[in-house]
Short mmCIF file of N, CA, C and O in Angstrom, two decimals:
data_model
loop_
_atom_site.label_atom_id
_atom_site.label_comp_id
_atom_site.label_asym_id
_atom_site.label_seq_id
_atom_site.Cartn_x
_atom_site.Cartn_y
_atom_site.Cartn_z
N PRO A 106 -77.52 -100.51 -13.79
CA PRO A 106 -78.43 -101.00 -15.28
C PRO A 106 -77.52 -102.56 -16.00
O PRO A 106 -78.52 -102.71 -16.33
N ASP A 107 -76.58 -101.86 -16.31
CA ASP A 107 -75.87 -102.69 -16.89
C ASP A 107 -75.50 -104.41 -16.77
O ASP A 107 -75.44 -105.37 -17.25
N THR A 108 -75.74 -104.01 -14.84
CA THR A 108 -75.11 -105.52 -14.36
C THR A 108 -76.51 -106.45 -14.19
O THR A 108 -77.10 -107.91 -13.62
N GLY A 109 -77.53 -105.33 -14.28
CA GLY A 109 -78.81 -105.95 -13.79
C GLY A 109 -79.18 -106.57 -12.45
O GLY A 109 -80.10 -106.99 -11.57
N GLU A 110 -78.15 -105.94 -11.57
CA GLU A 110 -78.53 -105.97 -9.92
C GLU A 110 -78.91 -104.64 -9.32
O GLU A 110 -78.24 -103.48 -9.77
N TRP A 111 -79.76 -104.77 -8.35
CA TRP A 111 -80.07 -103.68 -7.86
C TRP A 111 -80.55 -103.82 -6.34
O TRP A 111 -79.91 -104.99 -6.11
N ALA A 112 -79.93 -102.60 -5.74
CA ALA A 112 -79.77 -102.96 -4.10
C ALA A 112 -80.88 -101.96 -3.10
O ALA A 112 -81.19 -100.85 -4.11
N VAL A 113 -81.86 -102.46 -2.28
CA VAL A 113 -82.46 -101.78 -1.23
C VAL A 113 -82.12 -101.46 -0.55
O VAL A 113 -81.83 -102.94 0.32
N PHE A 114 -81.92 -100.31 0.01
CA PHE A 114 -80.96 -100.63 1.54
C PHE A 114 -82.58 -99.47 2.46
O PHE A 114 -83.05 -99.00 1.80
N ASP A 115 -82.05 -99.51 4.20
CA ASP A 115 -82.99 -98.93 4.83
C ASP A 115 -81.50 -98.74 5.53
O ASP A 115 -80.47 -99.47 5.95
N TYR A 116 -81.68 -97.17 6.28
CA TYR A 116 -80.85 -96.51 6.58
C TYR A 116 -81.02 -97.33 8.14
O TYR A 116 -82.35 -96.87 8.76
N LYS A 117 -80.31 -97.47 9.27
CA LYS A 117 -80.44 -97.71 10.71
C LYS A 117 -79.25 -97.03 11.38
O LYS A 117 -78.10 -96.91 11.13
N THR A 118 -79.49 -96.27 12.36
CA THR A 118 -79.09 -95.68 13.24
C THR A 118 -78.64 -96.03 14.18
O THR A 118 -78.26 -95.48 15.42
N SER A 119 -79.28 -97.16 14.62
CA SER A 119 -79.38 -97.69 16.41
C SER A 119 -77.59 -98.11 16.09
O SER A 119 -77.06 -98.26 15.62
N ASP A 120 -77.29 -98.56 17.46
CA ASP A 120 -75.78 -98.33 17.82
C ASP A 120 -75.53 -100.19 17.98
O ASP A 120 -74.44 -100.64 17.70
N ALA A 121 -76.90 -100.95 17.78
CA ALA A 121 -76.54 -102.19 17.74
C ALA A 121 -76.00 -102.84 16.85
O ALA A 121 -75.78 -103.73 16.63
N GLY A 122 -76.84 -101.95 15.60
CA GLY A 122 -76.19 -102.83 14.28
C GLY A 122 -76.38 -104.05 13.61
O GLY A 122 -75.89 -104.71 13.16
N ASP A 123 -77.67 -104.59 14.11
CA ASP A 123 -78.16 -105.74 13.82
C ASP A 123 -78.21 -105.79 12.84
O ASP A 123 -78.99 -105.60 11.87
N ASP A 124 -78.01 -107.03 11.97
CA ASP A 124 -78.31 -107.58 10.47
C ASP A 124 -79.71 -108.42 10.41
O ASP A 124 -80.20 -108.16 11.22
N PRO A 125 -80.10 -108.03 9.36
CA PRO A 125 -81.11 -108.30 8.98
C PRO A 125 -82.04 -109.35 9.59
O PRO A 125 -83.01 -109.58 9.63
N GLU A 126 -81.12 -110.46 9.15
CA GLU A 126 -81.87 -111.71 9.66
C GLU A 126 -82.03 -111.72 11.22
O GLU A 126 -83.05 -112.52 11.40
N LYS A 127 -80.86 -111.31 11.87
CA LYS A 127 -81.70 -111.36 13.32
C LYS A 127 -82.65 -110.23 13.75
O LYS A 127 -83.47 -110.80 14.69
N VAL A 128 -83.02 -108.93 12.63
CA VAL A 128 -84.05 -108.41 13.11
C VAL A 128 -85.62 -108.97 12.45
O VAL A 128 -86.51 -109.14 13.37
N HIS A 129 -85.26 -109.86 11.11
CA HIS A 129 -86.76 -110.17 10.18
C HIS A 129 -87.19 -111.29 10.91
O HIS A 129 -88.31 -111.67 11.05
N ARG A 130 -86.09 -112.24 11.59
CA ARG A 130 -86.24 -113.63 11.67
C ARG A 130 -86.20 -114.07 13.38
O ARG A 130 -84.97 -113.95 13.57
N LYS A 131 -87.13 -114.81 13.62
CA LYS A 131 -86.72 -115.33 15.12
C LYS A 131 -86.61 -116.89 15.25
O LYS A 131 -87.63 -117.54 14.22
N GLY A 132 -86.40 -117.74 16.01
CA GLY A 132 -86.07 -119.31 16.36
C GLY A 132 -84.85 -119.88 15.95
O GLY A 132 -84.61 -119.11 15.13
N ARG A 133 -84.81 -120.73 16.67
CA ARG A 133 -83.36 -121.49 16.51
C ARG A 133 -83.86 -122.68 14.91
O ARG A 133 -83.18 -122.37 14.56
N LYS A 134 -84.82 -123.08 14.79
CA LYS A 134 -84.75 -124.32 13.95
C LYS A 134 -86.08 -123.89 12.85
O LYS A 134 -85.29 -123.47 11.84
N GLU A 135 -87.30 -123.20 13.22
CA GLU A 135 -87.88 -122.66 11.98
C GLU A 135 -87.89 -121.40 12.25
O GLU A 135 -88.51 -120.81 13.29
N LYS A 136 -87.03 -120.77 11.38
CA LYS A 136 -87.42 -119.16 11.60
C LYS A 136 -88.89 -118.16 11.07
O LYS A 136 -88.60 -118.59 10.26
N GLU A 137 -88.84 -118.03 12.10
CA GLU A 137 -90.25 -117.03 11.96
C GLU A 137 -90.04 -115.60 11.42
O GLU A 137 -89.46 -114.78 11.92
N TRP A 138 -90.85 -115.63 10.33
CA TRP A 138 -90.39 -113.98 10.24
C TRP A 138 -91.78 -113.05 11.46
O TRP A 138 -92.60 -113.20 11.63
N GLN A 139 -90.73 -111.83 11.94
CA GLN A 139 -90.99 -111.13 13.03
C GLN A 139 -91.11 -109.60 12.16
O GLN A 139 -92.03 -109.35 12.57
N ASP A 140 -90.28 -109.01 11.37
CA ASP A 140 -90.20 -107.93 10.10
C ASP A 140 -90.70 -108.38 8.78
O ASP A 140 -89.74 -109.00 9.02
N LEU A 141 -91.14 -107.74 8.57
CA LEU A 141 -91.52 -107.85 7.03
C LEU A 141 -91.13 -106.85 6.44
O LEU A 141 -91.39 -107.02 5.20
N GLN A 142 -90.51 -105.67 6.93
CA GLN A 142 -90.34 -104.64 5.71
C GLN A 142 -88.99 -104.99 4.61
O GLN A 142 -89.27 -104.34 3.39
N LEU A 143 -87.74 -105.61 4.55
CA LEU A 143 -87.13 -105.86 3.94
C LEU A 143 -88.01 -107.19 2.19
O LEU A 143 -87.59 -106.51 1.68
N PRO A 144 -88.80 -108.09 3.17
CA PRO A 144 -89.40 -108.66 1.98
C PRO A 144 -90.44 -107.99 1.17
O PRO A 144 -90.65 -108.27 0.47
N LEU A 145 -91.13 -107.23 1.70
CA LEU A 145 -92.04 -106.05 1.29
C LEU A 145 -91.44 -105.11 0.27
O LEU A 145 -91.88 -105.00 -0.63
N TYR A 146 -90.46 -104.23 0.61
CA TYR A 146 -89.34 -103.78 -0.09
C TYR A 146 -89.55 -104.84 -1.27
O TYR A 146 -89.32 -104.53 -2.92
N HIS A 147 -88.48 -105.74 -1.52
CA HIS A 147 -88.38 -106.47 -2.37
C HIS A 147 -89.76 -106.70 -3.06
O HIS A 147 -89.67 -106.85 -4.83
N TRP A 148 -90.20 -107.06 -2.62
CA TRP A 148 -92.08 -107.34 -3.33
C TRP A 148 -92.17 -106.13 -4.41
O TRP A 148 -92.89 -106.19 -5.64
N LEU A 149 -92.12 -104.87 -3.44
CA LEU A 149 -92.99 -104.02 -4.26
C LEU A 149 -92.13 -103.24 -5.02
O LEU A 149 -92.32 -102.56 -6.07
N VAL A 150 -90.41 -103.52 -4.76
CA VAL A 150 -89.73 -103.06 -5.97
C VAL A 150 -89.70 -103.76 -7.15
O VAL A 150 -89.14 -102.61 -8.53
N THR A 151 -90.16 -104.60 -7.58
CA THR A 151 -90.40 -105.01 -9.14
C THR A 151 -91.93 -104.87 -9.31
O THR A 151 -92.21 -105.38 -10.50
N ARG A 152 -92.57 -103.43 -8.56
CA ARG A 152 -94.17 -102.92 -9.21
C ARG A 152 -94.05 -101.52 -9.84
O ARG A 152 -95.01 -101.26 -9.98
N ILE A 153 -92.65 -101.09 -9.24
CA ILE A 153 -92.43 -99.74 -9.50
C ILE A 153 -92.48 -99.21 -10.99
O ILE A 153 -91.66 -99.60 -12.06
N PRO A 154 -93.68 -98.70 -11.55
CA PRO A 154 -93.85 -98.74 -12.87
C PRO A 154 -92.86 -97.65 -13.59
O PRO A 154 -92.26 -96.29 -13.31
N GLY A 155 -92.47 -97.52 -15.01
CA GLY A 155 -90.93 -96.50 -15.05
C GLY A 155 -91.88 -95.78 -16.33
O GLY A 155 -93.67 -96.21 -15.99
N PRO A 156 -91.46 -94.96 -17.13
CA PRO A 156 -92.60 -93.80 -17.78
C PRO A 156 -92.88 -94.48 -18.66
O PRO A 156 -94.53 -94.06 -19.19
N ASP A 157 -92.95 -95.84 -19.13
CA ASP A 157 -93.78 -96.77 -20.66
C ASP A 157 -94.70 -97.18 -19.60
O ASP A 157 -95.24 -98.08 -20.13
N GLY A 158 -94.47 -97.11 -18.11
CA GLY A 158 -95.51 -98.33 -17.74
C GLY A 158 -94.93 -99.73 -17.28
O GLY A 158 -95.92 -100.73 -16.11
N ALA A 159 -93.81 -100.38 -17.90
CA ALA A 159 -93.06 -101.42 -17.48
C ALA A 159 -92.64 -101.50 -16.43
O ALA A 159 -92.03 -99.77 -15.85
N PRO A 160 -92.24 -102.37 -15.64
CA PRO A 160 -91.61 -102.48 -13.89
C PRO A 160 -90.54 -101.98 -14.41
O PRO A 160 -89.75 -102.00 -15.52
N VAL A 161 -89.57 -101.08 -13.81
CA VAL A 161 -88.12 -100.68 -13.69
C VAL A 161 -87.56 -101.69 -13.49
O VAL A 161 -86.42 -101.75 -14.09
N VAL A 162 -87.21 -102.28 -12.59
CA VAL A 162 -87.12 -103.63 -12.37
C VAL A 162 -88.10 -104.65 -12.65
O VAL A 162 -88.82 -105.10 -11.82
N PRO A 163 -87.72 -105.27 -14.16
CA PRO A 163 -88.37 -106.56 -14.03
C PRO A 163 -88.47 -107.57 -13.41
O PRO A 163 -87.30 -107.92 -12.92
N PRO A 164 -89.69 -107.97 -13.50
CA PRO A 164 -89.66 -109.09 -12.30
C PRO A 164 -89.15 -110.62 -12.75
O PRO A 164 -89.22 -112.03 -12.78
N ASP A 165 -89.67 -110.57 -14.21
CA ASP A 165 -88.95 -112.03 -14.98
C ASP A 165 -88.56 -111.89 -16.04
O ASP A 165 -88.54 -110.68 -16.82
N PRO A 166 -87.21 -112.12 -15.96
CA PRO A 166 -86.13 -113.40 -14.87
C PRO A 166 -85.81 -112.35 -13.97
O PRO A 166 -85.51 -111.15 -14.39
N GLU A 167 -86.21 -112.76 -12.69
CA GLU A 167 -85.97 -111.89 -11.70
C GLU A 167 -84.75 -111.31 -11.25
O GLU A 167 -83.82 -112.42 -12.03
N PRO A 168 -84.25 -110.11 -11.26
CA PRO A 168 -83.00 -110.30 -11.13
C PRO A 168 -82.81 -109.71 -9.95
O PRO A 168 -83.44 -110.29 -9.21
N LEU A 169 -81.30 -109.73 -9.85
CA LEU A 169 -80.87 -109.88 -8.27
C LEU A 169 -81.22 -108.67 -7.69
O LEU A 169 -80.41 -107.39 -8.06
N ILE A 170 -81.78 -108.88 -6.84
CA ILE A 170 -82.10 -107.76 -6.13
C ILE A 170 -81.71 -107.78 -4.42
O ILE A 170 -82.31 -108.73 -4.07
N ARG A 171 -80.44 -107.21 -3.89
CA ARG A 171 -79.80 -107.20 -3.21
C ARG A 171 -80.70 -106.66 -1.92
O ARG A 171 -80.79 -105.24 -2.35
N LEU A 172 -81.19 -106.90 -0.64
CA LEU A 172 -81.76 -106.12 0.39
C LEU A 172 -80.57 -106.13 2.00
O LEU A 172 -80.07 -106.74 2.09
N GLY A 173 -80.66 -104.81 2.70
CA GLY A 173 -80.16 -105.05 3.37
C GLY A 173 -80.11 -103.37 4.27
O GLY A 173 -80.92 -102.37 3.53
N TYR A 174 -79.11 -103.38 5.00
CA TYR A 174 -79.17 -102.10 6.13
C TYR A 174 -77.65 -101.15 5.87
O TYR A 174 -76.62 -101.58 5.22
N ILE A 175 -78.00 -99.71 5.79
CA ILE A 175 -76.78 -99.27 6.03
C ILE A 175 -76.56 -98.78 7.26
O ILE A 175 -77.98 -97.98 8.06
N LEU A 176 -75.37 -99.16 7.96
CA LEU A 176 -75.53 -99.18 9.35
C LEU A 176 -74.74 -97.72 9.86
O LEU A 176 -73.43 -97.27 8.79
N LEU A 177 -75.59 -96.54 10.19
CA LEU A 177 -75.01 -95.45 11.14
C LEU A 177 -75.37 -95.33 12.48
O LEU A 177 -75.79 -94.59 13.04
N PRO A 178 -74.17 -96.45 12.93
CA PRO A 178 -74.03 -96.19 14.51
C PRO A 178 -72.85 -94.72 15.07
O PRO A 178 -72.30 -94.21 14.26
N ARG A 179 -73.38 -94.50 16.05
CA ARG A 179 -72.42 -93.34 16.89
C ARG A 179 -70.67 -93.63 16.22
O ARG A 179 -69.95 -92.73 16.34
N ASP A 180 -70.45 -94.76 16.55
CA ASP A 180 -69.08 -95.05 16.28
C ASP A 180 -68.92 -95.33 14.87
O ASP A 180 -69.49 -96.45 13.77
N LEU A 181 -68.08 -94.36 14.37
CA LEU A 181 -67.99 -93.96 12.77
C LEU A 181 -67.01 -95.14 12.24
O LEU A 181 -67.05 -95.49 10.95
N GLU A 182 -66.46 -95.70 13.33
CA GLU A 182 -65.40 -97.25 12.82
C GLU A 182 -66.75 -98.22 11.83
O GLU A 182 -66.34 -99.21 11.66
N LYS A 183 -68.06 -98.39 12.65
CA LYS A 183 -68.90 -99.26 12.65
C LYS A 183 -69.68 -99.18 10.82
O LYS A 183 -70.87 -100.29 11.18
N VAL A 184 -69.54 -97.99 10.89
CA VAL A 184 -70.58 -97.46 9.73
C VAL A 184 -70.37 -98.57 8.61
O VAL A 184 -69.27 -98.58 8.06
N GLY A 185 -71.04 -98.80 7.98
CA GLY A 185 -71.37 -99.84 6.87
C GLY A 185 -72.61 -100.24 6.59
O GLY A 185 -74.11 -100.36 7.15
N ASP A 186 -72.29 -101.78 5.65
CA ASP A 186 -73.51 -102.44 5.31
C ASP A 186 -74.03 -103.24 6.26
O ASP A 186 -72.85 -103.94 6.33
N ALA A 187 -75.12 -104.14 6.30
CA ALA A 187 -75.11 -105.38 6.61
C ALA A 187 -76.33 -106.17 5.54
O ALA A 187 -77.56 -105.65 5.73
N MET A 188 -76.15 -106.89 4.98
CA MET A 188 -76.87 -107.37 4.05
C MET A 188 -77.73 -108.58 4.27
O MET A 188 -77.25 -109.44 4.97
N ALA A 189 -78.94 -108.70 3.62
CA ALA A 189 -79.83 -109.84 3.66
C ALA A 189 -79.10 -111.28 3.04
O ALA A 189 -78.96 -110.66 1.72
N ASP A 190 -79.25 -112.05 3.31
CA ASP A 190 -78.81 -113.46 2.53
C ASP A 190 -80.19 -114.08 2.41
O ASP A 190 -79.96 -115.55 2.85
N TRP A 191 -81.39 -114.12 1.79
CA TRP A 191 -82.06 -114.79 1.57
C TRP A 191 -82.12 -115.09 0.17
O TRP A 191 -82.58 -114.30 -0.68
N ASP A 192 -82.90 -116.23 0.06
CA ASP A 192 -83.32 -116.75 -1.20
C ASP A 192 -84.70 -116.56 -1.82
O ASP A 192 -85.24 -116.08 -1.25
N ALA A 193 -85.21 -116.51 -2.94
CA ALA A 193 -86.35 -116.08 -3.47
C ALA A 193 -87.71 -117.06 -2.87
O ALA A 193 -88.46 -116.58 -2.34
N GLU A 194 -87.06 -118.36 -2.06
CA GLU A 194 -88.15 -119.22 -1.42
C GLU A 194 -88.02 -118.46 0.01
O GLU A 194 -89.88 -118.45 0.87
N GLU A 195 -87.21 -118.01 0.85
CA GLU A 195 -87.42 -117.26 2.13
C GLU A 195 -87.95 -116.04 1.91
O GLU A 195 -89.52 -115.45 2.27
N LEU A 196 -87.64 -115.42 0.90
CA LEU A 196 -88.26 -113.55 0.61
C LEU A 196 -89.48 -114.00 0.53
O LEU A 196 -90.75 -113.77 0.91
N SER A 197 -90.20 -115.24 -0.31
CA SER A 197 -91.62 -115.52 -0.48
C SER A 197 -92.41 -116.21 0.77
O SER A 197 -93.89 -115.48 0.56
N GLY A 198 -91.75 -116.73 1.47
CA GLY A 198 -92.35 -116.51 2.93
C GLY A 198 -92.43 -115.62 3.73
O GLY A 198 -93.75 -115.37 4.55
N GLY A 199 -91.67 -114.94 3.64
CA GLY A 199 -92.20 -113.50 4.11
C GLY A 199 -93.04 -112.40 3.52
O GLY A 199 -93.95 -111.74 4.22
N VAL A 200 -93.51 -112.70 2.44
CA VAL A 200 -94.59 -111.66 1.81
C VAL A 200 -95.75 -112.76 2.30
O VAL A 200 -96.55 -112.08 2.12
N GLU A 201 -96.00 -113.96 2.13
CA GLU A 201 -96.87 -114.88 2.62
C GLU A 201 -97.09 -114.88 3.88
O GLU A 201 -98.48 -114.36 4.17
N ARG A 202 -96.31 -114.16 4.96
CA ARG A 202 -96.63 -113.99 6.60
C ARG A 202 -97.14 -112.59 6.13
O ARG A 202 -98.18 -112.70 7.24
N ALA A 203 -96.92 -111.81 5.39
CA ALA A 203 -97.73 -110.58 5.49
C ALA A 203 -99.03 -110.59 4.78
O ALA A 203 -100.04 -109.97 5.31
N ARG A 204 -99.18 -111.52 3.82
CA ARG A 204 -100.62 -112.04 3.46
C ARG A 204 -101.55 -112.53 4.53
O ARG A 204 -102.64 -112.10 4.76
N GLU A 205 -100.79 -113.45 5.55
CA GLU A 205 -101.77 -114.14 6.40
C GLU A 205 -101.91 -113.05 7.49
O GLU A 205 -102.89 -112.84 7.60
N LEU A 206 -101.12 -111.96 7.74
CA LEU A 206 -101.77 -110.73 8.68
C LEU A 206 -102.55 -110.13 8.34
O LEU A 206 -103.56 -109.70 9.37
N LEU A 207 -102.24 -109.65 6.61
CA LEU A 207 -103.82 -108.97 6.09
C LEU A 207 -105.19 -109.67 6.61
O LEU A 207 -106.03 -109.54 6.52
N ARG A 208 -105.14 -111.39 6.05
CA ARG A 208 -106.24 -111.69 6.12
C ARG A 208 -106.69 -112.34 7.82
O ARG A 208 -107.88 -112.20 7.59
N GLU A 209 -105.83 -112.18 8.86
CA GLU A 209 -106.24 -111.69 9.77
C GLU A 209 -106.92 -110.96 10.03
O GLU A 209 -108.21 -110.69 10.95
N LEU A 210 -106.28 -109.39 10.21
CA LEU A 210 -107.27 -108.33 9.89
C LEU A 210 -108.63 -108.07 9.18
O LEU A 210 -109.67 -107.66 9.63
N ALA A 211 -108.44 -108.80 8.37
CA ALA A 211 -109.57 -108.84 7.81
C ALA A 211 -111.07 -109.74 8.11
O ALA A 211 -111.81 -109.33 8.03
N ARG A 212 -110.44 -110.53 8.97
CA ARG A 212 -111.56 -111.64 9.30
C ARG A 212 -112.17 -111.12 10.59
O ARG A 212 -113.45 -111.33 11.00
N GLY A 213 -111.78 -110.28 10.92
CA GLY A 213 -112.20 -109.39 12.63
C GLY A 213 -111.39 -108.45 13.22
O GLY A 213 -110.84 -107.95 12.69
N PRO A 214 -112.48 -107.57 14.21
CA PRO A 214 -111.44 -106.87 14.86
C PRO A 214 -110.21 -107.22 15.50
O PRO A 214 -109.58 -108.11 15.66
N VAL A 215 -109.13 -105.92 15.85
CA VAL A 215 -107.45 -106.42 16.62
C VAL A 215 -108.42 -106.43 17.47
O VAL A 215 -108.69 -105.03 18.23
N ARG A 216 -107.96 -107.02 18.58
CA ARG A 216 -108.61 -106.73 20.14
C ARG A 216 -107.16 -106.29 20.83
O ARG A 216 -105.94 -106.14 20.82
N PHE A 217 -107.38 -105.54 21.55
CA PHE A 217 -106.54 -104.09 22.11
C PHE A 217 -106.19 -104.86 23.83
O PHE A 217 -106.89 -105.21 24.32
N ASP A 218 -105.08 -105.56 24.04
CA ASP A 218 -104.29 -105.60 24.91
C ASP A 218 -103.74 -104.74 26.15
O ASP A 218 -102.57 -104.56 25.78
N PRO A 219 -104.79 -104.44 26.98
CA PRO A 219 -103.81 -103.05 27.84
C PRO A 219 -102.74 -103.60 28.54
O PRO A 219 -101.84 -102.84 28.68
N ALA A 220 -102.82 -104.84 28.59
CA ALA A 220 -101.33 -105.47 29.48
C ALA A 220 -100.36 -105.41 28.74
O ALA A 220 -98.92 -105.48 29.22
N TYR A 221 -100.15 -105.29 27.29
CA TYR A 221 -99.42 -105.40 26.49
C TYR A 221 -99.17 -104.19 26.50
O TYR A 221 -99.11 -103.15 25.80
N ARG A 222 -97.59 -104.10 26.61
CA ARG A 222 -96.84 -101.99 26.57
C ARG A 222 -95.32 -102.48 25.56
O ARG A 222 -94.55 -102.96 26.82
N PRO A 223 -95.35 -102.22 25.05
CA PRO A 223 -93.96 -102.37 24.38
C PRO A 223 -92.97 -100.97 24.81
O PRO A 223 -93.42 -100.33 25.44
N ARG A 224 -91.83 -101.85 24.60
CA ARG A 224 -90.92 -100.38 25.33
C ARG A 224 -90.36 -99.94 24.07
O ARG A 224 -89.88 -100.44 22.91
N TYR A 225 -90.16 -98.75 23.84
CA TYR A 225 -89.69 -97.53 23.33
C TYR A 225 -88.33 -97.05 23.84
O TYR A 225 -87.94 -97.23 24.93
N PRO A 226 -87.16 -97.09 22.93
CA PRO A 226 -85.45 -96.78 23.08
C PRO A 226 -85.80 -94.94 23.93
O PRO A 226 -84.74 -95.14 24.68
N ASP A 227 -86.66 -94.28 24.02
CA ASP A 227 -86.30 -92.90 24.80
C ASP A 227 -87.86 -92.12 24.76
O ASP A 227 -88.57 -93.13 23.83
N GLU A 228 -87.75 -91.48 25.37
CA GLU A 228 -88.19 -90.30 25.63
C GLU A 228 -89.37 -90.16 24.35
O GLU A 228 -90.75 -89.79 24.13
N GLN A 229 -88.45 -89.30 23.29
CA GLN A 229 -88.96 -88.80 21.98
C GLN A 229 -90.05 -89.76 21.85
O GLN A 229 -90.79 -89.06 21.23
N VAL A 230 -89.78 -91.40 21.41
CA VAL A 230 -90.45 -91.83 20.96
C VAL A 230 -91.67 -92.44 21.81
O VAL A 230 -92.85 -92.36 21.05
N GLU A 231 -91.68 -92.06 23.28
CA GLU A 231 -92.70 -92.53 23.51
C GLU A 231 -93.59 -91.59 23.45
O GLU A 231 -94.65 -91.97 23.75
N ALA A 232 -93.46 -90.36 23.41
CA ALA A 232 -94.33 -89.21 23.27
C ALA A 232 -94.97 -89.21 22.05
O ALA A 232 -96.12 -89.26 21.87
N LEU A 233 -93.83 -89.39 21.43
CA LEU A 233 -94.39 -89.51 19.50
C LEU A 233 -95.64 -90.56 19.17
O LEU A 233 -96.42 -90.49 18.87
N VAL A 234 -95.41 -91.97 20.35
CA VAL A 234 -96.50 -92.71 20.07
C VAL A 234 -97.61 -92.76 21.40
O VAL A 234 -98.63 -93.22 21.79
N GLY A 235 -97.48 -91.27 22.26
CA GLY A 235 -98.78 -91.17 22.77
C GLY A 235 -98.43 -91.71 24.44
O GLY A 235 -99.36 -91.70 25.07
N ARG A 236 -97.27 -91.81 24.78
CA ARG A 236 -96.95 -92.53 26.41
C ARG A 236 -96.48 -91.52 27.00
O ARG A 236 -96.02 -90.69 26.76
N SER A 237 -96.66 -91.51 28.14
CA SER A 237 -96.10 -90.72 28.99
C SER A 237 -96.56 -88.97 28.69
O SER A 237 -95.83 -88.49 29.37
N VAL A 238 -97.46 -88.49 28.20
CA VAL A 238 -97.96 -87.66 27.93
C VAL A 238 -99.24 -87.23 28.51
O VAL A 238 -100.07 -88.33 28.63
N LEU A 239 -99.24 -86.57 29.29
CA LEU A 239 -100.75 -85.95 30.11
C LEU A 239 -101.32 -85.43 29.79
O LEU A 239 -101.26 -84.63 28.44
N VAL A 240 -102.64 -85.56 29.44
CA VAL A 240 -103.90 -85.17 28.85
C VAL A 240 -104.70 -84.25 29.91
O VAL A 240 -105.01 -85.04 30.66
N THR A 241 -104.72 -82.54 29.86
CA THR A 241 -105.56 -82.33 30.86
C THR A 241 -106.37 -81.57 30.67
O THR A 241 -107.08 -81.35 31.30
N GLY A 242 -106.74 -81.64 29.49
CA GLY A 242 -108.51 -81.21 28.81
C GLY A 242 -108.13 -79.87 27.96
O GLY A 242 -108.89 -79.15 27.56
N ASP A 243 -107.11 -78.97 29.14
CA ASP A 243 -107.02 -77.57 28.49
C ASP A 243 -106.53 -77.32 27.44
O ASP A 243 -106.05 -77.97 26.46
N ASP A 244 -106.95 -76.69 26.36
CA ASP A 244 -106.31 -76.12 24.87
C ASP A 244 -105.68 -74.38 25.27
O ASP A 244 -105.78 -73.77 25.60
N PRO A 245 -104.65 -75.46 24.94
CA PRO A 245 -103.45 -74.08 24.54
C PRO A 245 -103.80 -72.78 23.91
O PRO A 245 -103.75 -71.64 24.01
N GLU A 246 -104.79 -72.70 23.17
CA GLU A 246 -105.28 -71.81 22.00
C GLU A 246 -106.18 -71.04 22.77
O GLU A 246 -106.25 -69.98 22.56
N GLU A 247 -106.87 -71.70 23.35
CA GLU A 247 -108.01 -70.39 24.86
C GLU A 247 -107.07 -69.55 25.29
O GLU A 247 -107.28 -68.68 25.50
N ASP A 248 -105.94 -69.69 25.58
CA ASP A 248 -104.95 -69.15 26.38
C ASP A 248 -104.40 -67.62 25.54
O ASP A 248 -103.46 -66.86 25.78
N ALA A 249 -104.11 -68.26 23.96
CA ALA A 249 -103.26 -67.06 23.53
C ALA A 249 -104.32 -66.11 23.45
O ALA A 249 -105.82 -65.87 23.55
#
């Protein structure tokens, strides 16, 4: 509180240890937002009310809010942080991209493309999202 600096971290357990720029923005010239997690965290943190109703992190003048990952790979030598280096304009672009996506969703139905099948890193995640799960119609509760 004395410095006016805040940090918002997301813990990442992947061995890749990609930095926020690589994860969030793609493209060589015009960096397009692909992942909006950290920009939305930035937007949200200035809207968390304290006990008196005022924001805990005051939005104006905007304090320094650092965003990044705490990397927790298997190799303990690589444990550490990976900080984003986005300015206010870039973060604003991420929030605007989120707004564009919400407007798209509001305009009409989301079209399901059965040919599109994202790959997940392991069988547990596949099961979590309903992939590779055999549905038999049998109710295990009936047999109990």
